[in-house]
Short mmCIF file of C-alpha atoms and ligand atoms in Angstrom, two decimals:
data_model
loop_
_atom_site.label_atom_id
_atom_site.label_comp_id
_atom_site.label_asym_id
_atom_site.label_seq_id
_atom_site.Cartn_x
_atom_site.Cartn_y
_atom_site.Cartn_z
CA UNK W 1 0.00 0.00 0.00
CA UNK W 2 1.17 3.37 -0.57
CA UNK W 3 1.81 6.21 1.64
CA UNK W 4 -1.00 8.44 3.01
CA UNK W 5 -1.55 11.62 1.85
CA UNK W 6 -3.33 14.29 3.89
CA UNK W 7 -5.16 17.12 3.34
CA UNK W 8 -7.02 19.42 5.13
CA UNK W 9 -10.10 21.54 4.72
CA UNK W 10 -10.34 24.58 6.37
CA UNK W 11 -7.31 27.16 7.48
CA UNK W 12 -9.55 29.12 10.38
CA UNK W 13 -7.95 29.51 13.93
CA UNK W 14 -8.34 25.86 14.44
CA UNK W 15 -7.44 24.87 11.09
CA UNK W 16 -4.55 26.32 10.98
CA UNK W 17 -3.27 25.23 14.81
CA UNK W 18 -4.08 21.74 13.29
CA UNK W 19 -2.06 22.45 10.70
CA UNK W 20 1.04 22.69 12.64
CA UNK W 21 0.86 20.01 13.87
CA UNK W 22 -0.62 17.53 11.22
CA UNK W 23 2.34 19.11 9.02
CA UNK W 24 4.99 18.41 11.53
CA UNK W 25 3.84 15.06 12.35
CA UNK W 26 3.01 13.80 8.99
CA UNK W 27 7.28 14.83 8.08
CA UNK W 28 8.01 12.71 11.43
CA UNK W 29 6.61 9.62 10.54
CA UNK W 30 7.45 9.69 6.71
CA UNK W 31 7.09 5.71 6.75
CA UNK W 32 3.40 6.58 6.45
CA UNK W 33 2.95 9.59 5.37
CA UNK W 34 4.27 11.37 1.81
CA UNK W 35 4.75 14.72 3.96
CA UNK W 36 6.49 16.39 0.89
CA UNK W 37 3.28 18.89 0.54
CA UNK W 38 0.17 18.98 2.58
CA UNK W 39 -2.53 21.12 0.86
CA UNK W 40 -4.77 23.49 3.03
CA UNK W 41 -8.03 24.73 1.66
CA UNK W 42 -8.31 28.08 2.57
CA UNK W 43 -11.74 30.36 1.61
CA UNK W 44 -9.87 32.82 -0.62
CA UNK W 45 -10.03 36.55 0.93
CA UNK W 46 -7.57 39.43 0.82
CA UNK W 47 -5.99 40.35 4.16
CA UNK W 48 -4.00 44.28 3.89
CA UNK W 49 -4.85 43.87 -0.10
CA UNK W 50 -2.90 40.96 -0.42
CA UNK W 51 -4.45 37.41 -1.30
CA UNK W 52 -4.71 35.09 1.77
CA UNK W 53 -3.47 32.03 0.17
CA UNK W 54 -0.09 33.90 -0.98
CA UNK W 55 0.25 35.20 2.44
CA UNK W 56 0.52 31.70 3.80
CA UNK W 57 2.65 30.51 1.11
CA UNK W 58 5.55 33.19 1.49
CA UNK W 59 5.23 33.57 5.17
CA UNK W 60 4.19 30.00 6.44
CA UNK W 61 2.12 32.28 8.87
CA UNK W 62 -2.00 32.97 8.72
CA UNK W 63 -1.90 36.44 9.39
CA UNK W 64 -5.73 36.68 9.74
CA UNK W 65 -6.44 33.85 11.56
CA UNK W 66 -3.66 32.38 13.55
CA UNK W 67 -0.73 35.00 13.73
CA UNK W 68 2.82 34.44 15.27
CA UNK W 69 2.51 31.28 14.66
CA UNK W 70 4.76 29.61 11.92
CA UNK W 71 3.01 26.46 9.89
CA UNK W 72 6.07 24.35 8.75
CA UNK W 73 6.35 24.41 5.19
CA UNK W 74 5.32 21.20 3.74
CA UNK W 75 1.94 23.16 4.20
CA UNK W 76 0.28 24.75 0.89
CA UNK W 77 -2.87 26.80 1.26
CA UNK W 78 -4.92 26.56 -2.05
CA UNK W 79 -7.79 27.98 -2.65
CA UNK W 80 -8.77 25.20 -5.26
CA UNK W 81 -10.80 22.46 -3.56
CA UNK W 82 -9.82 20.27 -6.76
CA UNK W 83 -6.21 20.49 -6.16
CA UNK W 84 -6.50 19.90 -1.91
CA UNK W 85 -8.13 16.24 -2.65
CA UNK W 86 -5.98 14.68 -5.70
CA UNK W 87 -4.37 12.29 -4.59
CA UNK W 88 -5.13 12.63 -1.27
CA UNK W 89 -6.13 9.46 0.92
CA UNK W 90 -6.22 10.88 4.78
CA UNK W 91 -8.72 14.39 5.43
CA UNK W 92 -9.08 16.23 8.12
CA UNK W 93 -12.05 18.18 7.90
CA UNK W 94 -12.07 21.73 10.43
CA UNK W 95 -14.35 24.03 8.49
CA UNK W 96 -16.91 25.68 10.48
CA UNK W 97 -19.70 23.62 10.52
CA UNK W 98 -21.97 26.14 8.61
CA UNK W 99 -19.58 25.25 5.93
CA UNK W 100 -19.28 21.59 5.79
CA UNK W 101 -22.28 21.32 3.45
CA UNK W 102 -21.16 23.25 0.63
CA UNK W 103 -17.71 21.49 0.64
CA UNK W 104 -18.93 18.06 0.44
CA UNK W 105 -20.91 18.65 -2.54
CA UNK W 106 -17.93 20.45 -3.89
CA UNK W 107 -15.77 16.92 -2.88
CA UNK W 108 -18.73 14.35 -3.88
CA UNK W 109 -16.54 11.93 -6.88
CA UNK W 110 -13.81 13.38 -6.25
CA UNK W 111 -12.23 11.16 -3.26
CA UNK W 112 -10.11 8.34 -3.74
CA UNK W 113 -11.84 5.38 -2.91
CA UNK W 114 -10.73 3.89 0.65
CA UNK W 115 -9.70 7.42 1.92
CA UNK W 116 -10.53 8.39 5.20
CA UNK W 117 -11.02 11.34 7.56
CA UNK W 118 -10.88 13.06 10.63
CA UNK W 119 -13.58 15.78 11.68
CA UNK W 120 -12.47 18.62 14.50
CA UNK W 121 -15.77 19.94 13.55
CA UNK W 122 -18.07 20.93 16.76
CA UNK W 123 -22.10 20.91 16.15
CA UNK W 124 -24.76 18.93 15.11
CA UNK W 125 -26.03 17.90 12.02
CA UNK W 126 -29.91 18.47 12.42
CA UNK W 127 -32.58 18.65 9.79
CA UNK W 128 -36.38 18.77 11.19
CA UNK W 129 -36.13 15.80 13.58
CA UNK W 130 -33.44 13.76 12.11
CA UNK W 131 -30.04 14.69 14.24
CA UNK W 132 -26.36 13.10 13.74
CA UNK W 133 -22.75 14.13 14.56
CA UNK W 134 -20.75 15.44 11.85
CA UNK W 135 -18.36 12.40 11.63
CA UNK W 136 -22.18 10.26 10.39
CA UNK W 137 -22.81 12.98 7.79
CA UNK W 138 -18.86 12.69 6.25
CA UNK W 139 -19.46 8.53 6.12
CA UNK W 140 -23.38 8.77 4.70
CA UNK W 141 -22.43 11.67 1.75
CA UNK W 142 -18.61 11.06 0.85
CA UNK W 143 -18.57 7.90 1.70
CA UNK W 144 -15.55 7.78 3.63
CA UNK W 145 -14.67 6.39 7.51
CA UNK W 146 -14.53 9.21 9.29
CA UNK W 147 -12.92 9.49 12.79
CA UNK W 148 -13.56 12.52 15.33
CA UNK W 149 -11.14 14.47 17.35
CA UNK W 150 -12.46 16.64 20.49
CA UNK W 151 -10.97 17.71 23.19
CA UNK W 152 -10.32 20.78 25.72
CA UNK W 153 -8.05 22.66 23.44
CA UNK W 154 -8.48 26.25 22.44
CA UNK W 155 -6.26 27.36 19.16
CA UNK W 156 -4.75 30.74 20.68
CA UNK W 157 -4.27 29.76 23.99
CA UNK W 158 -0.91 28.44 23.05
CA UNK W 159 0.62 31.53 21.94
CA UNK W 160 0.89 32.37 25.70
CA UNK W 161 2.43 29.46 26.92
CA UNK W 162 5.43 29.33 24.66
CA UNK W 163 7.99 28.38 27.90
CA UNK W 164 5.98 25.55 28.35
CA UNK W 165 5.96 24.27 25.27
CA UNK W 166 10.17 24.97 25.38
CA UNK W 167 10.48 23.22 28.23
CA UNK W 168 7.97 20.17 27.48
CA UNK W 169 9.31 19.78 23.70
CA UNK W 170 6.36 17.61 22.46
CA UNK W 171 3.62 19.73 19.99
CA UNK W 172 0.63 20.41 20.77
CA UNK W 173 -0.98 22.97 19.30
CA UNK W 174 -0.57 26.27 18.05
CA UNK W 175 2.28 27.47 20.15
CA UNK W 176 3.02 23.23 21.20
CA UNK W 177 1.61 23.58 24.68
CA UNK W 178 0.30 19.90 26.28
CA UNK W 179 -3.67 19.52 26.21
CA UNK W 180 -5.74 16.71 26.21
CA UNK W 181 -7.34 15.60 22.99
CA UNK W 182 -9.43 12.52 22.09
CA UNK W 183 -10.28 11.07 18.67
CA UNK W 184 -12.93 8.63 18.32
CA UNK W 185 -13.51 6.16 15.41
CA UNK W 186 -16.95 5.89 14.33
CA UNK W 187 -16.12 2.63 12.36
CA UNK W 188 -14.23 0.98 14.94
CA UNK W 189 -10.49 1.04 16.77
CA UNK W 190 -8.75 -0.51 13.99
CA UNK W 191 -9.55 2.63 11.34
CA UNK W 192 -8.71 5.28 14.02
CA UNK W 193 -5.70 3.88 14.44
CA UNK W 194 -4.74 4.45 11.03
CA UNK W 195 -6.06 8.15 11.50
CA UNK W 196 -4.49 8.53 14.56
CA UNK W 197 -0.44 9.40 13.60
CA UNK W 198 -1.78 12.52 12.40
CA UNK W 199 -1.80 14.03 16.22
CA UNK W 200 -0.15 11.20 18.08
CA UNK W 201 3.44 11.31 18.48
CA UNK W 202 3.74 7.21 19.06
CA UNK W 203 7.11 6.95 19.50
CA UNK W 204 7.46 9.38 22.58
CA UNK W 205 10.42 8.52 24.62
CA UNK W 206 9.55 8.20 28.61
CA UNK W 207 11.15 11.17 29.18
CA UNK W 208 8.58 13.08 27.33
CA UNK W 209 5.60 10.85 28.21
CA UNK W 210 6.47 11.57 31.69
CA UNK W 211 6.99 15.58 30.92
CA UNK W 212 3.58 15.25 29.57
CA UNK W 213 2.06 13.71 32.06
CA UNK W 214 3.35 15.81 34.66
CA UNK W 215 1.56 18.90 32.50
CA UNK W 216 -1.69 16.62 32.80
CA UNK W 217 -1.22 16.11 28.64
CA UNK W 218 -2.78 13.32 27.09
CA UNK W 219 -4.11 12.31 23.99
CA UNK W 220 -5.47 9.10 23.09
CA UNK W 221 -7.89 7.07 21.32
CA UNK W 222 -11.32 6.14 22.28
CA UNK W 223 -14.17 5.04 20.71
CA UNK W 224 -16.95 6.33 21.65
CA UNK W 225 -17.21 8.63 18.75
CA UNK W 226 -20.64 9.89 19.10
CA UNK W 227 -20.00 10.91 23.00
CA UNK W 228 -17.05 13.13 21.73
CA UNK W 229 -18.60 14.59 19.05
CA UNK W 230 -21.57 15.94 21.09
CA UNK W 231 -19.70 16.90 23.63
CA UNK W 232 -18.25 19.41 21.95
CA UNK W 233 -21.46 20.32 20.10
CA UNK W 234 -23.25 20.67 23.25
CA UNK W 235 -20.77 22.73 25.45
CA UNK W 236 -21.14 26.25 23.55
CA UNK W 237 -24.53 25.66 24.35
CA UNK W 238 -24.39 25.92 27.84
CA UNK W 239 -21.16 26.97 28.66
CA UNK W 240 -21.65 30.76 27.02
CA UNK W 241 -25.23 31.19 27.81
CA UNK W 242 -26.29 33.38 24.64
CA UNK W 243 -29.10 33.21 23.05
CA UNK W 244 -27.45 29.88 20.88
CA UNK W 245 -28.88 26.52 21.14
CA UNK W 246 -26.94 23.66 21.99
CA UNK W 247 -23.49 22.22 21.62
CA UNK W 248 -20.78 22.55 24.74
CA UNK W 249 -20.52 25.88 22.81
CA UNK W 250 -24.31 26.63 23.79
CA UNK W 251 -23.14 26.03 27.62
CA UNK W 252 -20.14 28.18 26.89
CA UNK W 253 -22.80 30.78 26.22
CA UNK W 254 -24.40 30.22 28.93
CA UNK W 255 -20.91 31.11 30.85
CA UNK W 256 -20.99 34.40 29.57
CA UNK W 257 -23.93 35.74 29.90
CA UNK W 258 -23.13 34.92 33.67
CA UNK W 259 -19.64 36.74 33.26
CA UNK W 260 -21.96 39.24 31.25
CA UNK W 261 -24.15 39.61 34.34
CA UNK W 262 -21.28 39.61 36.66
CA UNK W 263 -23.02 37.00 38.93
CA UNK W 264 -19.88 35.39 39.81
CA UNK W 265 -18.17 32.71 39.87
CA UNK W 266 -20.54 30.45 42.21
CA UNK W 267 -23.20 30.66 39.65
CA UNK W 268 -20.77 30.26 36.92
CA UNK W 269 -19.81 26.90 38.37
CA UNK W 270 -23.51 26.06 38.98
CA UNK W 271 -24.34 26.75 35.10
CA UNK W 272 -21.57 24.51 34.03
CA UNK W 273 -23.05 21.99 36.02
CA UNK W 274 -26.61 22.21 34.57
CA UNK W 275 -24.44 22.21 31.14
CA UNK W 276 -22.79 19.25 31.37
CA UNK W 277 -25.84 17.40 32.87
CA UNK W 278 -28.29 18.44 29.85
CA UNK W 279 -25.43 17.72 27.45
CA UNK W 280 -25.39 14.04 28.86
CA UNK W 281 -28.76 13.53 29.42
CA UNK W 282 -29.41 15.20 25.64
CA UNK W 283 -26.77 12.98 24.21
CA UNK W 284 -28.15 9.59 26.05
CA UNK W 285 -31.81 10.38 25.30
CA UNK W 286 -31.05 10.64 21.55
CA UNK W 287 -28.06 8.83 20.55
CA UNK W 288 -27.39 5.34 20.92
CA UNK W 289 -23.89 3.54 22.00
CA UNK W 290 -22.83 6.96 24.26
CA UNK W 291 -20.98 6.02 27.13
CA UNK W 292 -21.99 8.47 30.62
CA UNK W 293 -18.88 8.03 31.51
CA UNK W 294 -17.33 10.26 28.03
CA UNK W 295 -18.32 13.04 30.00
CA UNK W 296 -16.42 13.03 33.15
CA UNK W 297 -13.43 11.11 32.05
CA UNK W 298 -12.22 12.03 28.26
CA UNK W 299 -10.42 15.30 27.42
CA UNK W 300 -13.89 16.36 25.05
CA UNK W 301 -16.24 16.16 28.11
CA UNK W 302 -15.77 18.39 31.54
CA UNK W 303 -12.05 19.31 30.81
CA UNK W 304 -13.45 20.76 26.71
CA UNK W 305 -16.15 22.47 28.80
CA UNK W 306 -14.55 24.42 31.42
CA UNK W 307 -11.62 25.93 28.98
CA UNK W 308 -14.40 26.27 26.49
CA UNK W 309 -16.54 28.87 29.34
CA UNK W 310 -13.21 30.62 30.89
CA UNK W 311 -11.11 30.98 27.65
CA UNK W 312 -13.04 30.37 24.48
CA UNK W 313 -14.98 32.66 22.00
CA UNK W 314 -18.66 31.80 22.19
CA UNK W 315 -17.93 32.72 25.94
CA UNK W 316 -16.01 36.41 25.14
CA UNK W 317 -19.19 37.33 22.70
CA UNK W 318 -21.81 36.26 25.28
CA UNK W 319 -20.50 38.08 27.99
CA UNK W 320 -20.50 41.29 25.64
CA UNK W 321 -23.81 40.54 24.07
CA UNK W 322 -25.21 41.19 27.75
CA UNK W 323 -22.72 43.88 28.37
CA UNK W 324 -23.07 45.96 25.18
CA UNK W 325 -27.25 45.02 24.31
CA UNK W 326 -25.48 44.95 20.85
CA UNK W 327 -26.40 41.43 18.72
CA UNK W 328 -24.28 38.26 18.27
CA UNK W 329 -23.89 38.99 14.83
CA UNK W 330 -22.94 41.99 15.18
CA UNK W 331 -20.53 41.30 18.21
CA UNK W 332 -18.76 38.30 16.01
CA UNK W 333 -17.89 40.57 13.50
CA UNK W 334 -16.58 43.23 15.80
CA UNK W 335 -14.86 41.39 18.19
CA UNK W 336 -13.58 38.03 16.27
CA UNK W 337 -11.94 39.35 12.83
CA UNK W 338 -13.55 37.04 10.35
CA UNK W 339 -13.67 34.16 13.17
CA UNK W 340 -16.70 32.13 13.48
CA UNK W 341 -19.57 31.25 16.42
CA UNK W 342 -20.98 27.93 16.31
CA UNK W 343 -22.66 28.28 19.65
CA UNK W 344 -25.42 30.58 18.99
CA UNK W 345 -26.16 28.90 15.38
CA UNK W 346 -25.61 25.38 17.53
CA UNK W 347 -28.57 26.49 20.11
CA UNK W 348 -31.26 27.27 17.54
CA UNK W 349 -30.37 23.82 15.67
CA UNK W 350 -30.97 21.45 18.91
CA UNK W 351 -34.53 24.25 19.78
CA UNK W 352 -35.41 22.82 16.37
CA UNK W 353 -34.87 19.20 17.21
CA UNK W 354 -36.23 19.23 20.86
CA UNK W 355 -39.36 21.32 19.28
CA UNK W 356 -39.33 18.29 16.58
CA UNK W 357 -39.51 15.85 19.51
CA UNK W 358 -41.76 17.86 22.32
CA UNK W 359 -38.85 17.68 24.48
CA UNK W 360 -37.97 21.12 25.00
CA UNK W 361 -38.63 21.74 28.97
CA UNK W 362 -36.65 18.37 29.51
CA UNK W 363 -33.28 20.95 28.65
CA UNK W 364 -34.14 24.08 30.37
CA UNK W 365 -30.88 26.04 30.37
CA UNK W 366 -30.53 24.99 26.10
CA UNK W 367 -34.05 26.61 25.83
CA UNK W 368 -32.53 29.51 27.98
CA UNK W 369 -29.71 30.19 25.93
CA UNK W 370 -32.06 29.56 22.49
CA UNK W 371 -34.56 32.40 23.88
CA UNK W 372 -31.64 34.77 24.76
CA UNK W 373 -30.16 34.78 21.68
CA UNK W 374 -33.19 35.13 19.47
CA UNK W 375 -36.59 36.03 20.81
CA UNK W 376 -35.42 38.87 22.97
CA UNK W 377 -35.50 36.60 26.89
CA UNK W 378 -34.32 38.18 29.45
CA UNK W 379 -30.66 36.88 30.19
CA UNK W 380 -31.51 37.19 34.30
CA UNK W 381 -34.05 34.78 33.90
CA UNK W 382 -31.58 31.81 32.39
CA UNK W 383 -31.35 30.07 36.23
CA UNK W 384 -35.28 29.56 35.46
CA UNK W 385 -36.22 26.13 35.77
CA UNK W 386 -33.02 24.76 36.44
N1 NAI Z 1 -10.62 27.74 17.51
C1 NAI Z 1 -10.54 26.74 18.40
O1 NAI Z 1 -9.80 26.83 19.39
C2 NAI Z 1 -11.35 25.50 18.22
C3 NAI Z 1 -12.25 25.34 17.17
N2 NAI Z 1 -12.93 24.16 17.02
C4 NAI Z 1 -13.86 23.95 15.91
O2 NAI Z 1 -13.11 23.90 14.68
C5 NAI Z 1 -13.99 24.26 13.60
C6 NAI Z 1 -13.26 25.29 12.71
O3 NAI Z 1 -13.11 26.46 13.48
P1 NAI Z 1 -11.86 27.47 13.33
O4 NAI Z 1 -10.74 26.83 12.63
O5 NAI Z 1 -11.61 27.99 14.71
O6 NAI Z 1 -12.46 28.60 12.36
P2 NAI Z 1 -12.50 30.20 12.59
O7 NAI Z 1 -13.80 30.54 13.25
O8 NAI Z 1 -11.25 30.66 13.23
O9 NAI Z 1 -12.45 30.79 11.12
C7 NAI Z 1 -13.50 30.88 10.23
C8 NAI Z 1 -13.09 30.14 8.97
O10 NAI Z 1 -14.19 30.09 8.08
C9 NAI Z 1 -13.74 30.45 6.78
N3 NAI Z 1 -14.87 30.94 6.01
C10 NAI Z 1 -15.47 32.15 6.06
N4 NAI Z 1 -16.47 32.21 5.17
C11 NAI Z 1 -16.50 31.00 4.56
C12 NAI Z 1 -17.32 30.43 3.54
N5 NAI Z 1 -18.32 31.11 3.00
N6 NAI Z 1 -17.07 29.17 3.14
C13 NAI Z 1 -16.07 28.45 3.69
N7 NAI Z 1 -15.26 28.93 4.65
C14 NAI Z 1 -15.49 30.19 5.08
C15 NAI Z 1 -12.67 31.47 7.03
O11 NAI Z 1 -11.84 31.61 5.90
C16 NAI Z 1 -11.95 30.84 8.21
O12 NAI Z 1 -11.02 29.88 7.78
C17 NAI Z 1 -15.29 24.78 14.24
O13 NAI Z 1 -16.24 23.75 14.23
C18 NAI Z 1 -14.87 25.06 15.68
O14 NAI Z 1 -15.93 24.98 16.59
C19 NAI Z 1 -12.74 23.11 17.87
C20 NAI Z 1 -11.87 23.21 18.91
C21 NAI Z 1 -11.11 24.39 19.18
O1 13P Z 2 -14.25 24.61 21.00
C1 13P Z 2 -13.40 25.19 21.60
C2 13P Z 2 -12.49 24.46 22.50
O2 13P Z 2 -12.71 23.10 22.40
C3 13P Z 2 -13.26 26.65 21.47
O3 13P Z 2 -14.48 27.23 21.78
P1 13P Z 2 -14.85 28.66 21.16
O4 13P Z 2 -15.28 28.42 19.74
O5 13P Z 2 -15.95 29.17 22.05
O6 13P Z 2 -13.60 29.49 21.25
#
């Protein structure tokens, strides 16, 4: 068999941390992977009246959406979708998700047969009452195995950190600081394996796995795919506490609208809690094969949650939406610079669903967040019916 080939769609803040390190462990571990050139779709857009793609080409830096931090080289950003899957075998989707659609139809026939991918993608897949994790809707329309990779990792944080990452040498992320990540295989251990040297260093010495561990790094494979995937849908949900519907970034909403109402950090803690219980209970209710236990002990569960509502952005915008009275959309483009919120679009998909199924007052602090965001609720009244 010959040697993988990656590519990846979707060069955002994520995208591009991911990146990094797909492109420096991919040239590691050449006895897989043909690391010569890694293409990067990128959505084409000038940045200082210079194309983005060229940008990332001469400088091996995103300027716009991850900058000071150098992508190694065997990374090309392309604008052409066509030229980002010839050839290739391994993808690793990290579009927003309100982009996925129009990039699989723009990858349908194209894909080498027996390819497979990776989705970093947080959010739900919902259409009237029919709901499914990203990684389903990659298998049922490209027909591909597709893996899913979650865990409590925010892009920028490593730019911060950059003594740590000295001192710990292994990469993780942007900037190479440890964090825990998860990938899960939706078609069983054997394929994630395959998928898995694109984040896993395997051959760490013990000096370094201790280093890590010491740092409380980890990242490892796990298969319940489904329980990873939501969790990271369901967080901005509840962790922000805007007026967005349901994924951890609807609880990361949820989060700030408490920072928002400066109720402190008691009631913080207390809406974190509610979070994480309506993202398991939502996730058991409607999925099948989710383990409770996803929740409490992998990376993508409590740990994704509480970086998602101190550090992350659906978190930053709620807490100005109640600050400023000024609207999410307004408020993403003001304060993000062409980055994207998934919680707020996340809340109003999983209203639709629990509408769909009658279910709504079973999830009180998703409705909270839903009404917040877009039919005017009072953000006080989000403790309601907890
Ligand atoms: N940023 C982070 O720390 C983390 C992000 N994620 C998830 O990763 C996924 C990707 O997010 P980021 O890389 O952070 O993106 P981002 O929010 O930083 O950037 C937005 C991206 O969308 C692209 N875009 C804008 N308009 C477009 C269009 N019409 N069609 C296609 N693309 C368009 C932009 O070029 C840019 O690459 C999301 O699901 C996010 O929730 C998951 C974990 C951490
Ligand atoms: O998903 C994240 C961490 O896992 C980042 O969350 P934000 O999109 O709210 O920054």
């Amino acid at each position: 068999m010959g040697k993988e080939k990656v590519a990846i769609i979707g060069s955002g803040n994520w995208g591009s941390a991911i990146a990094k390190i797909a492109g420096t462990n991919a040239s590691q571990q050449t006895d897989i992977f043909d690391a010569s050139r890694i293409p990067m779709w990128v959505f084409e857009e000038e940045v200082n009246g210079k194309k983005l793609t060229e940008i990332i080409n001469e400088t091996h830096i995103n300027e716009k959406y991850l900058p000071g931090i150098t992508l190694p080289e065997n990374i090309h950003a392309t604008s052409d979708l066509d030229e980002v899957v010839k050839d290739a075998t391994a993808f690793i989707f990290v579009l927003p998700h309100q982009f996925l659609g129009k990039a699989i139809e723009s990858l349908k026939g194209k894909i080498t047969p027996g390819s497979k991918g990776v989705t970093l993608i947080k959010g739900v897949d919902v259409s009237g009452d029919d709901i499914r994790i990203f990684a389903g809707t990659i298998e049922k329309e490209l027909g591909i195995s597709c893996s899913a990779l979650s865990g409590a990792n925010i892009a920028d944080e490593g730019k911060s950190i950059r003594s740590i990452s000295r001192e710990v040498e292994t990469k993780y992320f942007a900037a190479g600081k440890f964090s825990g990540m998860r990938i899960h295989g939706l078609t069983g251990l054997n394929e994630v394996a395959e998928i898995a040297p694109f984040f896993v260093k395997k051959r760490l010495s013990d000096t370094e796995r201790r280093k890590m561990e010491r740092c409380g790094g980890s990242c490892s494979i796990v298969e319940d795919v489904a329980g990873v995937s939501l969790c990271g849908a369901l967080k901005k949900f509840a962790l922000t506490g805007l007026k967005v519907h349901f994924y951890e970034d609807i609880v990361a909403v949820a989060a700030g609208f408490v920072d928002g109402l400066e109720w402190g950090d008691n009631a913080k803690a207390a809406i974190m809690r509610n979070g994480l219980l309506e993202m398991k209970h939502f996730c058991l209710e409607f999925f099948e094969n989710v383990k409770a236990e996803t929740f409490l002990q992998e990376s993508a569960g409590v740990a994704d949650l509480i970086t998602s509502c101190i550090g992350g952005r659906n978190r930053k915008v709620a807490e100005a939406f109640v600050k400023t009275g000024k609207t999410f959309e307004d408020l993403e483009k003001e304060l993000l610079n062409g980055q994207k919120l998934q919680g707020v679009a996340t809340a109003k998909d999983i209203n639709t669903f629990l509408k769909s199924k009658n279910r709504v007052e079973g999830y009180p602090l998703f409705e909270a967040v839903y009404q917040c965001a877009f039919e005017g609720r009072d953000v006080k009244t989000i403790t309601k019916n907890l």
